[in-house]
Coordinates of C-alpha atoms and ligand atoms in Angstrom, one line a residue:
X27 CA 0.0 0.0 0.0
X28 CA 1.1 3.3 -0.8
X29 CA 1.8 5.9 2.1
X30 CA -0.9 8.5 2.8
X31 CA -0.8 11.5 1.9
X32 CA -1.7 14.3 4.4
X33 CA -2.6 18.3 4.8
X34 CA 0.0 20.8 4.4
X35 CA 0.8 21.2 7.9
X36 CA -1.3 24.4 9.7
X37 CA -3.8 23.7 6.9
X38 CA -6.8 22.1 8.1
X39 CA -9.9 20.2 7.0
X40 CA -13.2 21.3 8.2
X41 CA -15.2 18.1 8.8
X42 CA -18.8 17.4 8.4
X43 CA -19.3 17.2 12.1
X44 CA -18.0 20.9 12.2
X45 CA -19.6 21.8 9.2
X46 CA -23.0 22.9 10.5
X47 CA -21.3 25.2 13.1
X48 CA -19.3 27.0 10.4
X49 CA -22.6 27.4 8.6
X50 CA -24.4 29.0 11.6
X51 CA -21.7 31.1 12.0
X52 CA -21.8 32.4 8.1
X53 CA -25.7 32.7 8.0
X54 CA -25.5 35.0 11.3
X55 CA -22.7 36.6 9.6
X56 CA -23.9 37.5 6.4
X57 CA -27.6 38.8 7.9
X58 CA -25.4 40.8 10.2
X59 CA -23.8 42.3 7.3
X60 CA -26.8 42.8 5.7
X61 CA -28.4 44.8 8.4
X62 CA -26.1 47.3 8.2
X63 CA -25.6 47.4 4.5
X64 CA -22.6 46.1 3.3
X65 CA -22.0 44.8 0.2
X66 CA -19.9 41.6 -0.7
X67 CA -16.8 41.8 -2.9
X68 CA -14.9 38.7 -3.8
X69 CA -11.1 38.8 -5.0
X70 CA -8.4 36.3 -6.2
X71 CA -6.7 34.1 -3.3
X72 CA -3.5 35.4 -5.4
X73 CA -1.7 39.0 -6.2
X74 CA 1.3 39.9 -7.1
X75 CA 3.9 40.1 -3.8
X76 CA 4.3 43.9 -4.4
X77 CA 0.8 44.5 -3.2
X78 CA 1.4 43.3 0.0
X79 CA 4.6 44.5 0.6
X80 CA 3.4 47.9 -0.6
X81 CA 0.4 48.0 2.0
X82 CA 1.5 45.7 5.1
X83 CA 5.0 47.2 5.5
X84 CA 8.4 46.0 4.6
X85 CA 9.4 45.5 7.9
X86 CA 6.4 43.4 9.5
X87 CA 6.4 39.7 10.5
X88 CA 3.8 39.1 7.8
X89 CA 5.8 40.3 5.0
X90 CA 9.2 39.8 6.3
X91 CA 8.6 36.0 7.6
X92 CA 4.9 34.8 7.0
X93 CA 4.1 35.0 3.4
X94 CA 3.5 32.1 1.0
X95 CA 5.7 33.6 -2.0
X96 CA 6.8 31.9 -4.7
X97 CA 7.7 32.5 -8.7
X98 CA 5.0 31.8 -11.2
X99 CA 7.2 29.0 -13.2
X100 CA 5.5 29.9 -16.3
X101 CA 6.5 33.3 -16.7
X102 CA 8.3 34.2 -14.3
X103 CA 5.7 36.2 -12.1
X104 CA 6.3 37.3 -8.4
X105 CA 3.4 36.1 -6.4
X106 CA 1.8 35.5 -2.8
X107 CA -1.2 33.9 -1.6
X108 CA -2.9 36.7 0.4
X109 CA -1.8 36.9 4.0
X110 CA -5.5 39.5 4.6
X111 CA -8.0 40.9 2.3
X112 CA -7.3 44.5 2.7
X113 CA -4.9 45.2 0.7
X114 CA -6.7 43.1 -2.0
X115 CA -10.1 44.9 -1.3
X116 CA -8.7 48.2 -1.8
X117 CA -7.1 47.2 -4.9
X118 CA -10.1 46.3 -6.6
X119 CA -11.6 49.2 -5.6
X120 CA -9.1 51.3 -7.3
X121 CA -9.0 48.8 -10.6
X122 CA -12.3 48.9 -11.2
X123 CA -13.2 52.9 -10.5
X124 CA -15.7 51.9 -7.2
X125 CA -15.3 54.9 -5.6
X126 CA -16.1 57.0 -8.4
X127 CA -19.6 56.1 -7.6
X128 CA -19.3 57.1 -3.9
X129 CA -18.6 55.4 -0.7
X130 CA -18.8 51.8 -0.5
X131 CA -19.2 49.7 2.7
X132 CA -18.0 46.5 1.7
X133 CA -17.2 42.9 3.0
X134 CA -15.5 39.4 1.7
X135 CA -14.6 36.5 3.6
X136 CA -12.4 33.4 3.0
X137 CA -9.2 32.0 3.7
X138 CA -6.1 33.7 4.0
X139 CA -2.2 32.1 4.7
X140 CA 0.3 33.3 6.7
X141 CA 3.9 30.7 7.4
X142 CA 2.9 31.3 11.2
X143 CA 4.1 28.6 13.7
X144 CA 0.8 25.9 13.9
X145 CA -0.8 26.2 17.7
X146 CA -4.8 26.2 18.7
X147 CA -6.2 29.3 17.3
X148 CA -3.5 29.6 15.2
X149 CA -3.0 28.3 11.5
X150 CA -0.9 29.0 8.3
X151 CA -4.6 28.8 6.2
X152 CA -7.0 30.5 9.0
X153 CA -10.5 32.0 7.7
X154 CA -11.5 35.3 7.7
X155 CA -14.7 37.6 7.0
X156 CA -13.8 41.2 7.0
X157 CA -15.6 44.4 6.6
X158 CA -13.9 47.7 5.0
X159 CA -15.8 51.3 4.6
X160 CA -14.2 52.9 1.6
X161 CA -14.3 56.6 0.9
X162 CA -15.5 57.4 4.7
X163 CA -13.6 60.2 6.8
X164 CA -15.2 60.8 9.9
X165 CA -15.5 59.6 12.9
X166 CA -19.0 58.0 12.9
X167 CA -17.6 55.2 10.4
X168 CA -15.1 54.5 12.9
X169 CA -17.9 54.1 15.7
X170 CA -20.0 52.1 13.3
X171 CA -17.7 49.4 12.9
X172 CA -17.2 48.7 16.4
X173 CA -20.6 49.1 17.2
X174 CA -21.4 46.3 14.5
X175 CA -19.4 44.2 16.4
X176 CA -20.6 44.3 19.1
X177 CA -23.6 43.4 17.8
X178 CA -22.5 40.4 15.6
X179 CA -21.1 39.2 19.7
X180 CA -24.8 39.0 20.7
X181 CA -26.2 37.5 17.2
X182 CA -23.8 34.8 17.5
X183 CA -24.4 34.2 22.2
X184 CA -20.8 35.1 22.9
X185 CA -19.8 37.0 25.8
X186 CA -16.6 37.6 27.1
X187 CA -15.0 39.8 24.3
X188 CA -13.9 43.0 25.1
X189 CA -12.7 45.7 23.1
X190 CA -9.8 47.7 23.2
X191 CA -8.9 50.7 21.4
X192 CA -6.2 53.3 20.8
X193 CA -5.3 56.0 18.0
X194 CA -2.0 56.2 16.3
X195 CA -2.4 59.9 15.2
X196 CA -2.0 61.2 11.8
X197 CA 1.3 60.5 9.8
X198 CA 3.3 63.8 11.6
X199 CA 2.6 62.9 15.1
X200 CA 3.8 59.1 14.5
X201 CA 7.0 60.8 13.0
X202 CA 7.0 62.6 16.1
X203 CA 6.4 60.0 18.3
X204 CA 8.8 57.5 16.5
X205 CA 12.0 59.7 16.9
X206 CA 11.0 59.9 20.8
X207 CA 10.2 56.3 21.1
X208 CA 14.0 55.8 18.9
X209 CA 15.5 57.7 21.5
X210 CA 14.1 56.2 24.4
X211 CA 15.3 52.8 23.0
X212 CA 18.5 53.7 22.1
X213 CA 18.9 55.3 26.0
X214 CA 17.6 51.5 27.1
X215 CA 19.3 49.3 24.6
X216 CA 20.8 46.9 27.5
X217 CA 17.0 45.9 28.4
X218 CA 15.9 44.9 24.9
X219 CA 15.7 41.6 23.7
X220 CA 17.3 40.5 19.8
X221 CA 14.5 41.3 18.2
X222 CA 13.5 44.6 19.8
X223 CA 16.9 45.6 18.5
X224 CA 16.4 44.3 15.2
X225 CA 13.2 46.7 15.2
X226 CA 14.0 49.4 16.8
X227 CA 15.0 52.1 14.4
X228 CA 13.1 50.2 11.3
X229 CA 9.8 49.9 13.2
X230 CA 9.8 50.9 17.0
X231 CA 6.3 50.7 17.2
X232 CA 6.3 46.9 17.3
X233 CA 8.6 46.9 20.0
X234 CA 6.0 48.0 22.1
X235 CA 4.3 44.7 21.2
X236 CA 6.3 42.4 22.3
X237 CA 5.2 39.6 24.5
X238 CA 8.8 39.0 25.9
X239 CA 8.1 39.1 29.9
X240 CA 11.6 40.7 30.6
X241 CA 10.9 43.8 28.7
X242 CA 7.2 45.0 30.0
X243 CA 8.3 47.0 32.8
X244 CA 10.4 49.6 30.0
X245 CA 7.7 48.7 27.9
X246 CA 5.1 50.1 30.3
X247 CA 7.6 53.3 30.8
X248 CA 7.9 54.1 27.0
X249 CA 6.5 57.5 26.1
X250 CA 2.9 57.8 25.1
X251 CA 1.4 58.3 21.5
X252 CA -1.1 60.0 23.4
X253 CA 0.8 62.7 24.4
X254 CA 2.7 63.2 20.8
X255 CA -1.1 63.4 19.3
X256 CA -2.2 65.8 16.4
X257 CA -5.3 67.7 17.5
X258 CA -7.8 66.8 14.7
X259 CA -6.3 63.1 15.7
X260 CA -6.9 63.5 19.3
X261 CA -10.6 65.2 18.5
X262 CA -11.2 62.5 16.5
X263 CA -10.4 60.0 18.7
X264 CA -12.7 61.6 21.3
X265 CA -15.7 61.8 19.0
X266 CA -15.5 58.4 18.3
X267 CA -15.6 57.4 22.1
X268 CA -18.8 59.4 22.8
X269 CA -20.3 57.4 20.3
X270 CA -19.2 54.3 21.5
X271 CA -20.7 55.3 25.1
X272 CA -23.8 57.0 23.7
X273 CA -23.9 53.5 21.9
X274 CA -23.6 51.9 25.3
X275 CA -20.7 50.1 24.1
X276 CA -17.9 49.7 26.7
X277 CA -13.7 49.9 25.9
X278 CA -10.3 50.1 27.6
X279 CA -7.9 52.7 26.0
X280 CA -4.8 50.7 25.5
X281 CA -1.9 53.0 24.8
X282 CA 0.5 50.2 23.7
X283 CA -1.6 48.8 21.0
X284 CA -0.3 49.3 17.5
X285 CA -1.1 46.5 15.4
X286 CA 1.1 43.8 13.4
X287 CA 0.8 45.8 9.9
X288 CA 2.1 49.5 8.9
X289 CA -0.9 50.7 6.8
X290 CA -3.2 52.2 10.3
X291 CA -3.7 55.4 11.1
X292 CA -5.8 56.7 13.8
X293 CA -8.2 54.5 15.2
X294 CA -7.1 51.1 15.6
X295 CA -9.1 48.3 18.1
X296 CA -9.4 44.8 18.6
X297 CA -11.8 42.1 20.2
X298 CA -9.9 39.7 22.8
X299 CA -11.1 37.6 24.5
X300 CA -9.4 35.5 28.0
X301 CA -10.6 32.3 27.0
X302 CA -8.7 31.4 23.9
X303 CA -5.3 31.2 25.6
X304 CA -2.2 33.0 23.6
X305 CA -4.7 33.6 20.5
X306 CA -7.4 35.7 22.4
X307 CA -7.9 37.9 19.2
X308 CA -10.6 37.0 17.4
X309 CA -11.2 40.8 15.9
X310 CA -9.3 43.7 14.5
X311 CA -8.8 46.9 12.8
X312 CA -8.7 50.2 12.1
X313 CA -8.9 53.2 9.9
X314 CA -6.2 53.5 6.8
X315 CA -6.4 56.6 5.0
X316 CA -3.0 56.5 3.3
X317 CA -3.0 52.6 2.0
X318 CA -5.3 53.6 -1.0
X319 CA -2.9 56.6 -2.4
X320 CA -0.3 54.4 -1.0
X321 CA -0.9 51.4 -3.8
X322 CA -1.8 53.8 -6.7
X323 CA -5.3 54.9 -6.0
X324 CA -6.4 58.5 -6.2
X325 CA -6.4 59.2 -2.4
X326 CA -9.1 58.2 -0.2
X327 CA -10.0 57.5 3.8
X328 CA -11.0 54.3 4.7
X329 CA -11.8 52.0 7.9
X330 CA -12.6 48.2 8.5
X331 CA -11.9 45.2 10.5
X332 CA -11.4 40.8 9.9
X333 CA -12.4 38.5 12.2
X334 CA -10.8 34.9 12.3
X335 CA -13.4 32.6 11.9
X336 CA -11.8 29.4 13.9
X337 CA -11.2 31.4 16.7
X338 CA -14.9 32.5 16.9
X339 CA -16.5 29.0 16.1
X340 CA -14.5 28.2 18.9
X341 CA -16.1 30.2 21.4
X342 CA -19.6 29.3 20.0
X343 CA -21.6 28.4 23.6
X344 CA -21.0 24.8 24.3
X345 CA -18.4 24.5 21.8
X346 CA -18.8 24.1 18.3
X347 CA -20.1 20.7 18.2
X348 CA -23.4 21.7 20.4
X349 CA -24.5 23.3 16.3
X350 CA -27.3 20.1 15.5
X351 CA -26.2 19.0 12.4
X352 CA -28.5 19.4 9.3
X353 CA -30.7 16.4 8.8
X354 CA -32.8 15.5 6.2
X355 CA -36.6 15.7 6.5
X356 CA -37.1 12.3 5.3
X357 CA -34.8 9.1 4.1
X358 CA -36.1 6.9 1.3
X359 CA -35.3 3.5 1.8
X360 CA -36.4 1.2 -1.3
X361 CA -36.3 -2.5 -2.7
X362 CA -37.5 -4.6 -6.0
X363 CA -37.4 -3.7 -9.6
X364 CA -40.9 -2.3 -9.4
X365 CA -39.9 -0.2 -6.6
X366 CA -36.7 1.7 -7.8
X367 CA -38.4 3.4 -10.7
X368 CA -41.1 4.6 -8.2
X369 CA -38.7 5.9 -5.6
X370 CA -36.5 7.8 -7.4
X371 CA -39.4 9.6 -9.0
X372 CA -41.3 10.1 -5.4
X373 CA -37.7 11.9 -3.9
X374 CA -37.7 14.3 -7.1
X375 CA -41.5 15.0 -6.3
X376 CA -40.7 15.3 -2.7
X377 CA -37.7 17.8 -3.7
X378 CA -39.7 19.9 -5.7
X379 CA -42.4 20.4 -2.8
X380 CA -39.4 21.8 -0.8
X381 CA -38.5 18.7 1.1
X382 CA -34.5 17.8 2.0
X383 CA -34.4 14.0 0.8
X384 CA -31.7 11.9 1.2
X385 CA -32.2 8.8 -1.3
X386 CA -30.7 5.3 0.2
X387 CA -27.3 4.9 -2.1
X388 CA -25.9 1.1 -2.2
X389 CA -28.5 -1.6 -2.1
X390 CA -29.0 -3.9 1.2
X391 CA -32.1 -5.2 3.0
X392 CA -34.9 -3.0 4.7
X393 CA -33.2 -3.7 8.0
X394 CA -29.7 -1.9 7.0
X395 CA -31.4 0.5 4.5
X396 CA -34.0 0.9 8.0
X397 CA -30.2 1.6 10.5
X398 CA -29.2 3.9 7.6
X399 CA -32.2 6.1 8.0
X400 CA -31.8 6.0 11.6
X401 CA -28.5 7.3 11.4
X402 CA -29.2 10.2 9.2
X403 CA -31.3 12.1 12.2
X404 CA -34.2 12.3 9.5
X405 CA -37.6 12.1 11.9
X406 CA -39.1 10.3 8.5
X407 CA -39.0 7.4 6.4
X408 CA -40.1 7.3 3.3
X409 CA -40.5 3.4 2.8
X410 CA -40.9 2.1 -0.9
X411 CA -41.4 -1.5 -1.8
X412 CA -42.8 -2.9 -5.1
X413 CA -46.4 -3.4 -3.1
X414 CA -45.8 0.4 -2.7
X415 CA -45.0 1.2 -6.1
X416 CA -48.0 -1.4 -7.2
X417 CA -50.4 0.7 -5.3
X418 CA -48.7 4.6 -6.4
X419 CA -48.0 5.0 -2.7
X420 CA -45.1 5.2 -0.1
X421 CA -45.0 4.3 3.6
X422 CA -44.7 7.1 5.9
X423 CA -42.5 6.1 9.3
X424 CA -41.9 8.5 12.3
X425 CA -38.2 7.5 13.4
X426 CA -38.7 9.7 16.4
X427 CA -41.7 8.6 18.2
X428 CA -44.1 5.7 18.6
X429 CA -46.0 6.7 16.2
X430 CA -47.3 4.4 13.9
X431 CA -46.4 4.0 10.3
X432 CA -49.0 5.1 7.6
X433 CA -49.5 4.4 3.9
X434 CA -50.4 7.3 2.1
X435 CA -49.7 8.8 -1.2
X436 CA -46.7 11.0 -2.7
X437 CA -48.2 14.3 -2.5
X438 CA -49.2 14.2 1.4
X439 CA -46.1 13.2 2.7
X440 CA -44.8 16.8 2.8
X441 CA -48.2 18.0 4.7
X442 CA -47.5 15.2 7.1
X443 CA -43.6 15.7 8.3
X444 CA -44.2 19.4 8.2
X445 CA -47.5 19.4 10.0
Ligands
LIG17 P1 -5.1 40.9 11.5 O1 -5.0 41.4 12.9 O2 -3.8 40.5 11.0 O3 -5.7 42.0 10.7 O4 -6.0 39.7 11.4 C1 -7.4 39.8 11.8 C2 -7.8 38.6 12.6 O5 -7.6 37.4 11.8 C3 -7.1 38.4 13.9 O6 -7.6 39.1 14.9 C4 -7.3 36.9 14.1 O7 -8.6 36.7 14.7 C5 -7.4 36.3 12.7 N1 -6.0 35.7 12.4 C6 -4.9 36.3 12.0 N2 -3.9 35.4 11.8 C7 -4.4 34.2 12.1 C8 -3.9 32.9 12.1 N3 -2.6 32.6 11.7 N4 -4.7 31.8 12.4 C9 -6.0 32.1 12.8 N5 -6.5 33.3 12.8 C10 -5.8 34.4 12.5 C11 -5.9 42.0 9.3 O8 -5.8 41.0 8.7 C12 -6.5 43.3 8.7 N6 -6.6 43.0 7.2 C13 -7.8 43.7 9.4 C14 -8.3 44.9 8.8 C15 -9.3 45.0 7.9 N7 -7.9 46.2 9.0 C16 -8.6 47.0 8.3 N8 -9.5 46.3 7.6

């Protein structure tokens, strides 16, 4: 026997049994979405490299470490599987002229890669839906986002996810901020780690990111963006906490969060949650007025946010596997010559009244065909022999209850299951 051959590794299979969850999850989704008017956009898993480098930032872990790059061997192209959707959204707005027609609120959703190292919540092909607002300056877009989330928390039962939020400032008071948080560094070199180091004159910011336990304490004395803040920054950043609070929507300013790629400005936030271990993110964003100008585009503001969809469907209540799987409404179960013609016309009929019929595939007596039905959670059978077939009937048999079975014709069966 040949050796099996299994997933790329951080890759994963989403199983039947886990299917229905992710389903529940994308239904909820996409009627959130609705509700507030977004629009769905769907782009190529595939761009060329400088797209991403352009937009996340030369100096990021995505781009410098985490992206599946690789030569197209046909001609020669340089191209990435998409490591997040923004970059690619914002592209095809600017391709294909979408904001000439005004804002746009739009969303996608689908899987994105990143060469991370494999642990629970964390994969190198991971799921996301995300949301961007194109064309949009003010505040209130900002606050609408969040607020959406928060809603999309309670559509889906979870509770436990809190939101934190910060601003970064426009692109002079990060200048002015960097050179302060540079100089801090420099005067505290003997206190960073190898990678802080690495970082700290190429991007400082992420410094302040770092999980390393030895470095918090100068982490938590750095200087403040706060206090290098523009003032249409910091007013904006105040308008779009009243809205949050007139929304009844609560937050914790956190000073030191900057996010993993270059293209924020302003607002940024993220959803975490405790009860995911290390990966507690399940949410994240923030407004990007350069990126658009920055790939080509004629300048425009814009704001949005991804979710990961593993880490949510894991915190589904009760765990994922609590989502009852989809049954069928009936199971036809059929034997003799007479009585194949008959069934397989009576699952088409049944189909067309709206009915979800699974047919009995591969033979076998009544008694299998009977533990086959059982095992497909329909509350019906729909039992076909050639006396059945004879007669232009079916039997009808509750799998759920003691009720008795009844022969009855085609056309009342759906009356029957539904009633
Ligand atoms: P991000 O923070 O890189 O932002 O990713 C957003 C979310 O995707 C994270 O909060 C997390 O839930 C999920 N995620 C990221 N990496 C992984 C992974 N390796 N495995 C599982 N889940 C993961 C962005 O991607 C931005 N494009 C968000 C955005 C949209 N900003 C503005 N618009």
């Amino acid at each position: 026997m040949s050796e099996t051959i299994q997933s790329v590794k951080g890759m994963n299979d989403v199983l039947p049994d886990e299917a229905a969850a992710w389903e529940f999850f994308e239904e909820t989704v996409r009627a959130w979405l609705r509700r507030y008017g977004y629009r769905q956009i769907r782009m190529p898993i595939l761009e060329r490299t400088d797209l991403f480098v352009r937009s996340i930032g030369e100096v990021t872990d995505i781009v410098e470490k985490e992206m599946f790059t690789f030569t197209d061997r046909l001609n020669g192209d340089d191209l990435t599987l998409r490591p997040e959707g923004t970059a690619s959204c914002a592209r095809a707005a600017i391709q294909h002229s979408l904001l000439y027609a005004g804002p746009q609120r739009l969303w996608y959703s689908g899987p994105m890669f990143r060469h991370e190292r494999p642990q629970k919540g964390r994969y190198r092909q991971f799921h996301q839906f995300g949301v961007e607002a194109l064309g949009l300056t003010g505040p209130d877009i900002d606050a609408e986002l969040i607020i959406m989330g928060a809603r999309l928390w309670r559509d889906l039962g979870l509770a436990n996810i809190e939101l934190e939020v910060n601003t970064l400032g426009d692109a002079e008071a990060r200048a002015r901020y960097r050179a302060r948080l540079i100089h801090y560094l420099e005067t505290h070199q003997d206190g960073l780690d190898e990678d802080a180091r690495r970082r700290m004159h190429t991007n400082p910011l992420r410094v302040l990111d770092s999980k390393n336990p030895q470095m918090q304490a100068l982490i938590e004395a750095a200087p403040r963006m706060l206090d290098d803040l523009d003032e249409p920054s910091l007013k904006h950043f105040e308008d779009v906490q009243r809205l949050l609070r007139n929304a009844g929507v609560e937050y914790r300013i956190n000073t030191r969060l900057v996010r993993g790629l270059d293209y924020y400005n302003r607002t940024v936030f993220e959803w975490v949650t405790t009860e995911l271990g290390a990966q507690g993110t399940v949410c994240a964003g923030g407004r990007y007025d350069g990126l658009v100008a920055q790939i080509g585009g004629k300048p425009a503001p814009a704001a949005g946010f991804a979710m990961g969809v593993e880490r949510l469907i894991a915190l589904l209540p009760g765990g994922s596997r609590e989502v009852p799987p989809l049954a069928p409404d009936v199971y036809v179960v059929w034997s003799g010559e007479a009585a194949e013609p008959h069934a397989w016309r009576v699952a088409e009929q049944l189909r067309d009244a709206g009915m979800d019929v699974t047919m009995h595939a591969g033979g076998g007596s009544f008694k299998s065909q009977m533990k086959r039905a059982d095992g497909s959670g329909a509350p019906f059978a729909v039992i076909i022999g050639d006396d059945e077939a004879a007669a232009g009937e079916v039997t009808l048999k509750p799998m759920r209850d003691q009720r008795e079975q009844v022969r009855v014709r085609a056309e009342d069966v759906p009356a029957l299951v539904k009633g």
